[in-house]
Coordinates of C-alpha atoms in Angstrom, one line a residue:
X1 CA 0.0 0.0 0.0
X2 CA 1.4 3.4 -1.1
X3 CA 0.9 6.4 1.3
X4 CA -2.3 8.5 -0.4
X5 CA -1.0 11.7 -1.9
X6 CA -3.9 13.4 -0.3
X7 CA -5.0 13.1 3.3
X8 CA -8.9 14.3 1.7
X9 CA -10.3 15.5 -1.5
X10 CA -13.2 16.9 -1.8
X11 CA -15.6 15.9 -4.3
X12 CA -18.5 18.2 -6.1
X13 CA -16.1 21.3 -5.0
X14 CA -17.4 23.8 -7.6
X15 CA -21.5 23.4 -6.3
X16 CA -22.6 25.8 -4.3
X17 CA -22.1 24.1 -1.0
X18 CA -19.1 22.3 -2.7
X19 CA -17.5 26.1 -2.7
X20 CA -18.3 26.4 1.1
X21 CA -16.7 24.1 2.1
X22 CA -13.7 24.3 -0.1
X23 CA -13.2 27.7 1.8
X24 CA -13.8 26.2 4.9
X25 CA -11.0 23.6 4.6
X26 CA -9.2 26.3 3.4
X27 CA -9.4 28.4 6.2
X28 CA -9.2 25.8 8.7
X29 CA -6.8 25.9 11.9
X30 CA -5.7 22.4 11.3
X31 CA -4.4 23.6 7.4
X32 CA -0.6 22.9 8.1
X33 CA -1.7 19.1 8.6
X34 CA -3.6 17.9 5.9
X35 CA -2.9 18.0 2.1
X36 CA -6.6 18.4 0.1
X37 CA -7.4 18.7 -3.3
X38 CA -10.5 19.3 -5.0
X39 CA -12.4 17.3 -7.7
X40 CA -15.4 17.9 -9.8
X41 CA -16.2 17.7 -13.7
X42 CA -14.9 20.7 -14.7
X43 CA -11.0 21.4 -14.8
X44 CA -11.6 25.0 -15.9
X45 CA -13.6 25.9 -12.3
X46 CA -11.4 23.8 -10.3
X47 CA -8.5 25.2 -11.7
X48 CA -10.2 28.5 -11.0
X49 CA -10.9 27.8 -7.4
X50 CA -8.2 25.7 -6.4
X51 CA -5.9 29.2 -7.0
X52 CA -8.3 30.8 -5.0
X53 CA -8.5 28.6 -2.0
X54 CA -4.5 27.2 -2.3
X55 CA -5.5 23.5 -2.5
X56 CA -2.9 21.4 -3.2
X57 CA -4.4 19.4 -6.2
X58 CA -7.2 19.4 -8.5
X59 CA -9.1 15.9 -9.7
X60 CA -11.0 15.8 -12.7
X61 CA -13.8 13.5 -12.3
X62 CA -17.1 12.7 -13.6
X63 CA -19.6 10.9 -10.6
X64 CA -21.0 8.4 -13.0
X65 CA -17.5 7.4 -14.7
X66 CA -16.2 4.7 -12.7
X67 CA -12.7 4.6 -13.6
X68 CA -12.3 8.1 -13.4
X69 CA -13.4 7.6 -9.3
X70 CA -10.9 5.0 -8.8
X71 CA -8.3 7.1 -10.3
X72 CA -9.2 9.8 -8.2
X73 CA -10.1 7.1 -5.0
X74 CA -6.7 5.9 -5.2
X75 CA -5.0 9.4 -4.4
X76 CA -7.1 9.9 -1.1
X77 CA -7.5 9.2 2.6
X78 CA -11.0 10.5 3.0
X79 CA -13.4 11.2 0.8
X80 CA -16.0 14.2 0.9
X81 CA -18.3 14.8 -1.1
X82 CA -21.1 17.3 -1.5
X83 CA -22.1 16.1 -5.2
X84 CA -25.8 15.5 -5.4
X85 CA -28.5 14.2 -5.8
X86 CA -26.3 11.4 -4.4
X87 CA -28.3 8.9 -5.4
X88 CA -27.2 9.8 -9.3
X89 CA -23.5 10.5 -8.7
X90 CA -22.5 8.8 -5.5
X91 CA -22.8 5.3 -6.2
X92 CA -19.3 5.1 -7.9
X93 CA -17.9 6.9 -5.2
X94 CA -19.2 4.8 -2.3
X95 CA -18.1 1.6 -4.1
X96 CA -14.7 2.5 -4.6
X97 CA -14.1 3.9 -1.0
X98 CA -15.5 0.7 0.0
X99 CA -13.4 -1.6 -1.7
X100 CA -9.9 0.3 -1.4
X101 CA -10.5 1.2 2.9
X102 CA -10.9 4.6 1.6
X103 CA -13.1 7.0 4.3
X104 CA -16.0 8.4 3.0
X105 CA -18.7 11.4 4.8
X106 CA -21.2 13.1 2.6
X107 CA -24.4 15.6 3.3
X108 CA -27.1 13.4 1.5
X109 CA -30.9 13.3 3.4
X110 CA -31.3 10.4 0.7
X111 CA -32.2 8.1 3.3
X112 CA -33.9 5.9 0.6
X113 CA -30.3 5.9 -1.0
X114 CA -28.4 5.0 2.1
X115 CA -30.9 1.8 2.5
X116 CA -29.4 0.8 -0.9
X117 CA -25.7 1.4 0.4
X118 CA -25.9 -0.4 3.2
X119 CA -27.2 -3.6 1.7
X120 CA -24.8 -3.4 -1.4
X121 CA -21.6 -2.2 0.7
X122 CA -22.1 -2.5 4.6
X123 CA -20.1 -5.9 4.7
X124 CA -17.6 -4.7 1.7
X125 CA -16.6 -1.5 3.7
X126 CA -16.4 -3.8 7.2
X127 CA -13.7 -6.1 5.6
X128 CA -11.9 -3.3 3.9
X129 CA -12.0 -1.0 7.1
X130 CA -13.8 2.0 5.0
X131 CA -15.7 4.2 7.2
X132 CA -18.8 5.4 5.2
X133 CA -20.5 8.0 6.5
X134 CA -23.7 9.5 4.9
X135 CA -25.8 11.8 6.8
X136 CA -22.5 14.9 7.9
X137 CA -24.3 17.5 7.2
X138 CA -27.3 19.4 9.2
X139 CA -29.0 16.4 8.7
X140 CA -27.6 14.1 10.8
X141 CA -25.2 15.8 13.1
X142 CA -27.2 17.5 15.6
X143 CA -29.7 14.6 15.8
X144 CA -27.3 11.7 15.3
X145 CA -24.4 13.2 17.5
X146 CA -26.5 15.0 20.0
X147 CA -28.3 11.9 21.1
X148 CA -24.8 10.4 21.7
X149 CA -23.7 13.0 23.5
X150 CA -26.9 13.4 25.5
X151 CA -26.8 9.9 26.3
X152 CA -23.3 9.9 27.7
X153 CA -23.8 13.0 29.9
X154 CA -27.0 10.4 31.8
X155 CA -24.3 7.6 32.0
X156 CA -22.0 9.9 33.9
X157 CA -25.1 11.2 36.0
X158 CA -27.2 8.6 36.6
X159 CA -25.5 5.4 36.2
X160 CA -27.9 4.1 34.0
X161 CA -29.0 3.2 30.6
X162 CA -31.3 5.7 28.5
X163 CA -34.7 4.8 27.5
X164 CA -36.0 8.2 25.4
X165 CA -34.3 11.0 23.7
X166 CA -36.5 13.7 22.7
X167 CA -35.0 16.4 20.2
X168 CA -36.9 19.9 19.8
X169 CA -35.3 21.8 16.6
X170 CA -35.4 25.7 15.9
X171 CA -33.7 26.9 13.3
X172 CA -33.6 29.8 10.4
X173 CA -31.7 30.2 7.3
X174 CA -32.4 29.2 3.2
X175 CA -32.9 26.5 1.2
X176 CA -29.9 25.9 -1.9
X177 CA -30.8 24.1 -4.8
X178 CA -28.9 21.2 -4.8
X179 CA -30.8 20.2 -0.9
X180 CA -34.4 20.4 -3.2
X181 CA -32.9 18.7 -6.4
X182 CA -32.4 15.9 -3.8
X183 CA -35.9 15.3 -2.7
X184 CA -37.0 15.9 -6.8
X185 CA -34.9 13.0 -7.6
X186 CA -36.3 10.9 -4.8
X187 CA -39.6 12.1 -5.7
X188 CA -39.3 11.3 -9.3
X189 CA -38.0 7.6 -8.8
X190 CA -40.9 6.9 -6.5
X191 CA -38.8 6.7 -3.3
X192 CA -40.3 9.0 -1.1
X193 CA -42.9 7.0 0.6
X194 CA -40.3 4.7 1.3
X195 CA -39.3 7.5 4.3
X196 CA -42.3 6.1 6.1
X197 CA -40.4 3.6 7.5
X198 CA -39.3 4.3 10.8
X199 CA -36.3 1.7 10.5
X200 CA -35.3 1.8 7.3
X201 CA -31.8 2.3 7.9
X202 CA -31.4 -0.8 10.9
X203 CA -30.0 -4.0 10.3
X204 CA -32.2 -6.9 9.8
X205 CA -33.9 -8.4 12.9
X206 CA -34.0 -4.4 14.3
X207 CA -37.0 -3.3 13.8
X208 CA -39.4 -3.4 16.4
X209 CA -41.4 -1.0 16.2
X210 CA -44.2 0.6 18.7
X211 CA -46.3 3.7 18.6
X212 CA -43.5 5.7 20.1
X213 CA -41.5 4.8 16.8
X214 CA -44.1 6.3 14.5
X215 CA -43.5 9.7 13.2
X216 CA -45.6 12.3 15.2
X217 CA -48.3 13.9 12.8
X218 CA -49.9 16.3 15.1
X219 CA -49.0 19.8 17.3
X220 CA -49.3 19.7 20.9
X221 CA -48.2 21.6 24.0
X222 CA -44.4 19.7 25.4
X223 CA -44.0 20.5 29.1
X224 CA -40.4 19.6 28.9
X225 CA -39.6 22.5 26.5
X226 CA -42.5 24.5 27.9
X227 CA -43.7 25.1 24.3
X228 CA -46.0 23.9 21.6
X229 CA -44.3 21.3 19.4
X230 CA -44.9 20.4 15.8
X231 CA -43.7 17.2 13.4
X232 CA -40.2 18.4 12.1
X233 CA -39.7 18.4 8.3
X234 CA -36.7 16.7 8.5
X235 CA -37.7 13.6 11.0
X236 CA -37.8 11.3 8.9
X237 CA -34.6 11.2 8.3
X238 CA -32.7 12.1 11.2
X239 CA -34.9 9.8 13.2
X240 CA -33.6 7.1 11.2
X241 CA -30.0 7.8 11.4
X242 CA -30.5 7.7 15.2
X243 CA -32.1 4.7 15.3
X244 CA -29.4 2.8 13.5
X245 CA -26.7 4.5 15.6
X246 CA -28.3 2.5 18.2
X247 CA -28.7 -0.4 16.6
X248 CA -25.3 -0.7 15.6
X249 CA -23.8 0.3 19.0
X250 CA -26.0 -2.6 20.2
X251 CA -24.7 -5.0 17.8
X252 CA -21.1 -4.7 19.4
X253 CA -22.6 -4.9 23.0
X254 CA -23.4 -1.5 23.7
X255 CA -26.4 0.4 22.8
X256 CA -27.7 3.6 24.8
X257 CA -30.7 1.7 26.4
X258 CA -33.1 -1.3 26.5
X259 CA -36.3 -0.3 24.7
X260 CA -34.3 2.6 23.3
X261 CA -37.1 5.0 21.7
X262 CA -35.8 8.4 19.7
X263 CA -38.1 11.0 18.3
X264 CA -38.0 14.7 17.4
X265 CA -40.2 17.8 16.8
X266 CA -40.3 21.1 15.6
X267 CA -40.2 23.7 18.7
X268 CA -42.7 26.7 18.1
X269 CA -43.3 28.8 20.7
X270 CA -45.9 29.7 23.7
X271 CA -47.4 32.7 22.7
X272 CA -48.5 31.7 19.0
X273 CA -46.7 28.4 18.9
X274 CA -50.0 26.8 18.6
X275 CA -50.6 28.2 15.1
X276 CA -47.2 28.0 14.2
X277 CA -47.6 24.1 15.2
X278 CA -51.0 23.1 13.7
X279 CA -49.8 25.2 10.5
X280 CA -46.7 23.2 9.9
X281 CA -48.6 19.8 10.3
X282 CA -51.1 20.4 8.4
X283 CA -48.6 21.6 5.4
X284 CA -46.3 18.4 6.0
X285 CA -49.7 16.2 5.9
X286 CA -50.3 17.2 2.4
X287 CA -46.8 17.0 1.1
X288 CA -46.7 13.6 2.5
X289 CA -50.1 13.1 0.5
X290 CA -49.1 14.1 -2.8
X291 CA -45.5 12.8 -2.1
X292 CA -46.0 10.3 -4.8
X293 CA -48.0 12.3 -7.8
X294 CA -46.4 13.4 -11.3
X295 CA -47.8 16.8 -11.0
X296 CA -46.3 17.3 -7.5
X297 CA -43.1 16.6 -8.7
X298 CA -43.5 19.1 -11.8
X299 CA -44.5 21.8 -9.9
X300 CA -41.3 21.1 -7.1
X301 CA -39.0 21.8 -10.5
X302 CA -40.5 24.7 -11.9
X303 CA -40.7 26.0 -8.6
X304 CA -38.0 25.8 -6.6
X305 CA -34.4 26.7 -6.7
X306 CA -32.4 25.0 -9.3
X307 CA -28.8 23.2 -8.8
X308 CA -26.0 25.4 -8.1
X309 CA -28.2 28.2 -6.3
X310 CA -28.9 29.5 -2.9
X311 CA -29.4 31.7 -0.3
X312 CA -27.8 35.0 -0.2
X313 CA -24.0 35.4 2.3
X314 CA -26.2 37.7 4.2
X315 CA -29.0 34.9 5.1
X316 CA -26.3 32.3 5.3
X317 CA -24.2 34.4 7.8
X318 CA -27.8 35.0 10.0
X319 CA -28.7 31.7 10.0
X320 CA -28.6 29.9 13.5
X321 CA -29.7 26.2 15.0
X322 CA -30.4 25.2 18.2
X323 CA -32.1 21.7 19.3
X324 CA -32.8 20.7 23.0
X325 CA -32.5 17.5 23.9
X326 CA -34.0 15.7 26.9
X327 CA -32.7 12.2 28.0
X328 CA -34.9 9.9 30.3
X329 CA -33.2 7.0 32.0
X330 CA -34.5 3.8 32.9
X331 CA -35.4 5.0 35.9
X332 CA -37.2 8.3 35.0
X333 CA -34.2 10.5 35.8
X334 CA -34.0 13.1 33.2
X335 CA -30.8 15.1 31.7
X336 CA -31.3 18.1 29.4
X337 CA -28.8 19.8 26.8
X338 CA -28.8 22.0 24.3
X339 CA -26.9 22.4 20.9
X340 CA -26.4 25.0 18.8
X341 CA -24.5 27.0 16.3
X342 CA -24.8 30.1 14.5
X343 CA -24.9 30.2 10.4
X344 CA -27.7 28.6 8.4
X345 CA -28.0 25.3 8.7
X346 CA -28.5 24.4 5.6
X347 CA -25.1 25.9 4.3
X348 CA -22.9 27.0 6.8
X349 CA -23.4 24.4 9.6
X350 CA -24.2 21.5 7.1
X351 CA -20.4 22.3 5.8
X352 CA -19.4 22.8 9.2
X353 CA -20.1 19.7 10.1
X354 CA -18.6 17.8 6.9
X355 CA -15.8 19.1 7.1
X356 CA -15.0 18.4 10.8
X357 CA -16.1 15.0 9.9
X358 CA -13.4 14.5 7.1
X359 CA -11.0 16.2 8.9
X360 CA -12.0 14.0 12.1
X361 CA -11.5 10.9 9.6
X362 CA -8.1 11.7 8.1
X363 CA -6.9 13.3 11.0
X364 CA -7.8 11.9 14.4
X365 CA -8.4 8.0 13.7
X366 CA -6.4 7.2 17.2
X367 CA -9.5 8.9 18.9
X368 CA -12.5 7.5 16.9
X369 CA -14.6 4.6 17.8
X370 CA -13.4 1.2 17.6
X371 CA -16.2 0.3 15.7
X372 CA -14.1 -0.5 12.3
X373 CA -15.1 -0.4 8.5
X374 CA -19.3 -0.4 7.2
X375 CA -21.6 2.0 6.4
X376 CA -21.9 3.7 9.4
X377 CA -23.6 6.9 11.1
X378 CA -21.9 10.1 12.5
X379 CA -22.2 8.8 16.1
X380 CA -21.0 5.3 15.5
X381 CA -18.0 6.3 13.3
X382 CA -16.6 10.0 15.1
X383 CA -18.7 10.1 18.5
X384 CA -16.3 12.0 20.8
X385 CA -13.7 13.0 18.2
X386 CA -16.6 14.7 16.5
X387 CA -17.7 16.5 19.8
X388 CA -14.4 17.9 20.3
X389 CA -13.9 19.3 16.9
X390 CA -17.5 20.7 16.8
X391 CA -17.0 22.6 20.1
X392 CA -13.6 23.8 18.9
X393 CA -15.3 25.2 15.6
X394 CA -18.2 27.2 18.0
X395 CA -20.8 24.5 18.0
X396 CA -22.6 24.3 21.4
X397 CA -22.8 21.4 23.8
X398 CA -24.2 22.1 26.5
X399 CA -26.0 20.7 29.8
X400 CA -29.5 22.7 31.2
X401 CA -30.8 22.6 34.7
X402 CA -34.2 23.4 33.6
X403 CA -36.3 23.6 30.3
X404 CA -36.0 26.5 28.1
X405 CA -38.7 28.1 26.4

């Protein structure tokens, strides 16, 4: 085995959030210790950014030519890529950072896509020691990663194992194209009902589900947040990612809890939270309903935002996140945290949190998980060494005495 020329490339760097996070890697603390190029379809505007940014290579690659994604495989450590819809151009990519025990993280909410990648490459990436991780953006980290944490801090209290986590999001900021041509793609290869299933992402013979499992569909008044709560839009698929987190911890003996239940929910408000609430439900109810029809679909394209657009620096740079979190032992003893950053979520935390995974990947493998090789989540694959770099780049962790409206 030679030693990669680079310890990360990044892949779909000329996108919009591909440019984000070429700058952030750029600009990063940790610079001095990682070589990264960038790689994309077009050597003109790699060329072109690469002089801006000072990376120190440029790969020409097209997502769908395989050869062209070993070529560019071979030269790396880690892998990240913000090239969507993923389910188009990240198939080639996956397969060849599974087979050569190459690291992989990405920013897809393809869930229905991951389901795919985990029965084609799961055992391949295990016995090559590749660590693919979907989900690094916005969606998963806060979810995924916070329900880690979370869980950890009612260890250290409470001696015990965890049987809820509750998340309550807030959050403000844009939408970019290439996040909508996502969910267009899903929605016109008929994949979106398949987000239904609460344990689409588990291994086989995990999947008991209950009530508690079922995505929430209507507003109500949440005494531990001391607010109205809503359905979050983006439940179904963070709920998933948490719920194989847990799975696979309890495949190796671990596991946060017996009868481990996760869900989330959009937090509104007091005052007119219950509008807000029964407003958002209602609109998610109908998308769900006309998930599946052709004209849906056409009206999403003509619509919305196209591929390489987004919000303006100004939205971006207002943006902010937060999510409680409130962890209920065995027992009924209760520990409550909060995280949050500031920057829309969509851009600047999403590559925020991608590249602190990549750079966690390439850089800090004496402090991940032993948990080896498969397709695996944020929390399974980083979990502390995540943490760390997170608070480092002004994401907050942090333990409450009391709920917060």
């Amino acid at each position: 085995m030679t030693t990669p020329l680079y310890d990360l490339v990044l892949f779909g760097a000329t996108g919009f959030t591909g440019r984000q996070a070429a700058e952030y890697l750029a600009r990063h603390p940790d610079r001095q210790r990682f070589r990264f190029a960038i790689a994309g379809r077009s050597e003109f505007r790699l060329q072109a950014l690469a002089d801006k940014m000072a990376a120190d290579g440029v790969i020409v690659a097209d997502g769908e030519d395989a050869e062209a994604i070993d070529r560019m495989v071979d030269q790396a450590r880690v892998v990240a890529t913000t090239a969507g819809p993923f389910a188009r151009f990240g198939d080639e990519l996956v397969r060849s950072c599974a087979e050569r025990g190459v690291h992989y993280a990405d920013i897809t909410g393809e869930t229905p896509w991951v389901r795919t990648l985990i029965d084609r490459f799961h055992d391949r990436a295990a016995t090559s020691g590749a660590r693919i991780v979907p989900c690094c953006g916005y969606d998963s980290v806060p979810s995924d990663l916070g329900t880690w944490w979370i869980v950890q801090q009612l260890r250290q209290r409470h001696r015990e194992g965890c049987r809820e986590v509750k998340a309550f999001h807030r959050a403000r900021g844009g939408v970019n194209g290439g996040t909508l041509a996502s969910m267009i793609n899903l929605q016109k290869e008929g994949r979106l009902r398949e987000l239904a299933d609460p344990f689409l992402l588990n291994p086989e013979g995990c999947r008991d589900a209950g009530p508690r499992d079922l995505d929430p569909t209507l507003p109500y008044f949440e005494k531990e947040v001391g607010a109205w709560v809503a359905p979050f839009l983006m439940g179904p698929i963070n709920t998933r990612v948490v719920r194989r987190s847990h799975a696979l911890l309890a495949e190796n003996g671990g596991g946060y809890g017996a009868n481990f239940r996760y869900q989330e929910y959009w937090k509104s408000g007091t005052f007119l939270g219950m509008l807000e609430s029964g407003s958002l439900a209602a609109a998610q109810a109908a998308g769900a309903l006309f998930a599946g029809s052709r004209w849906f679909g056409r009206a999403l394209e003509r619509f919305v935002p196209g591929p390489g657009t987004g919000p303006s620096k100004a939205t971006m740079d207002r943006g902010s996140f937060e999510c409680h979190l409130v962890a209920t032992s065995a027992s009924g003893a209760k520990v409550r945290g909060r995280l949050a950053g500031q920057g829309d979520p969509g851009n600047r935390i999403t590559v925020k949190c991608l590249g602190e995974s990549a750079l966690a990947l390439a850089l800090d493998r004496d402090s991940l998980p032993a948990t080896g090789g498969g397709l695996l989540t944020p929390a399974t694959a980083l979990g502390g060494a995540l943490v760390e770099r997170l608070t480092q780049a002004g994401i907050e962790f942090r333990l409450q005495s009391s709920p917060e409206a």
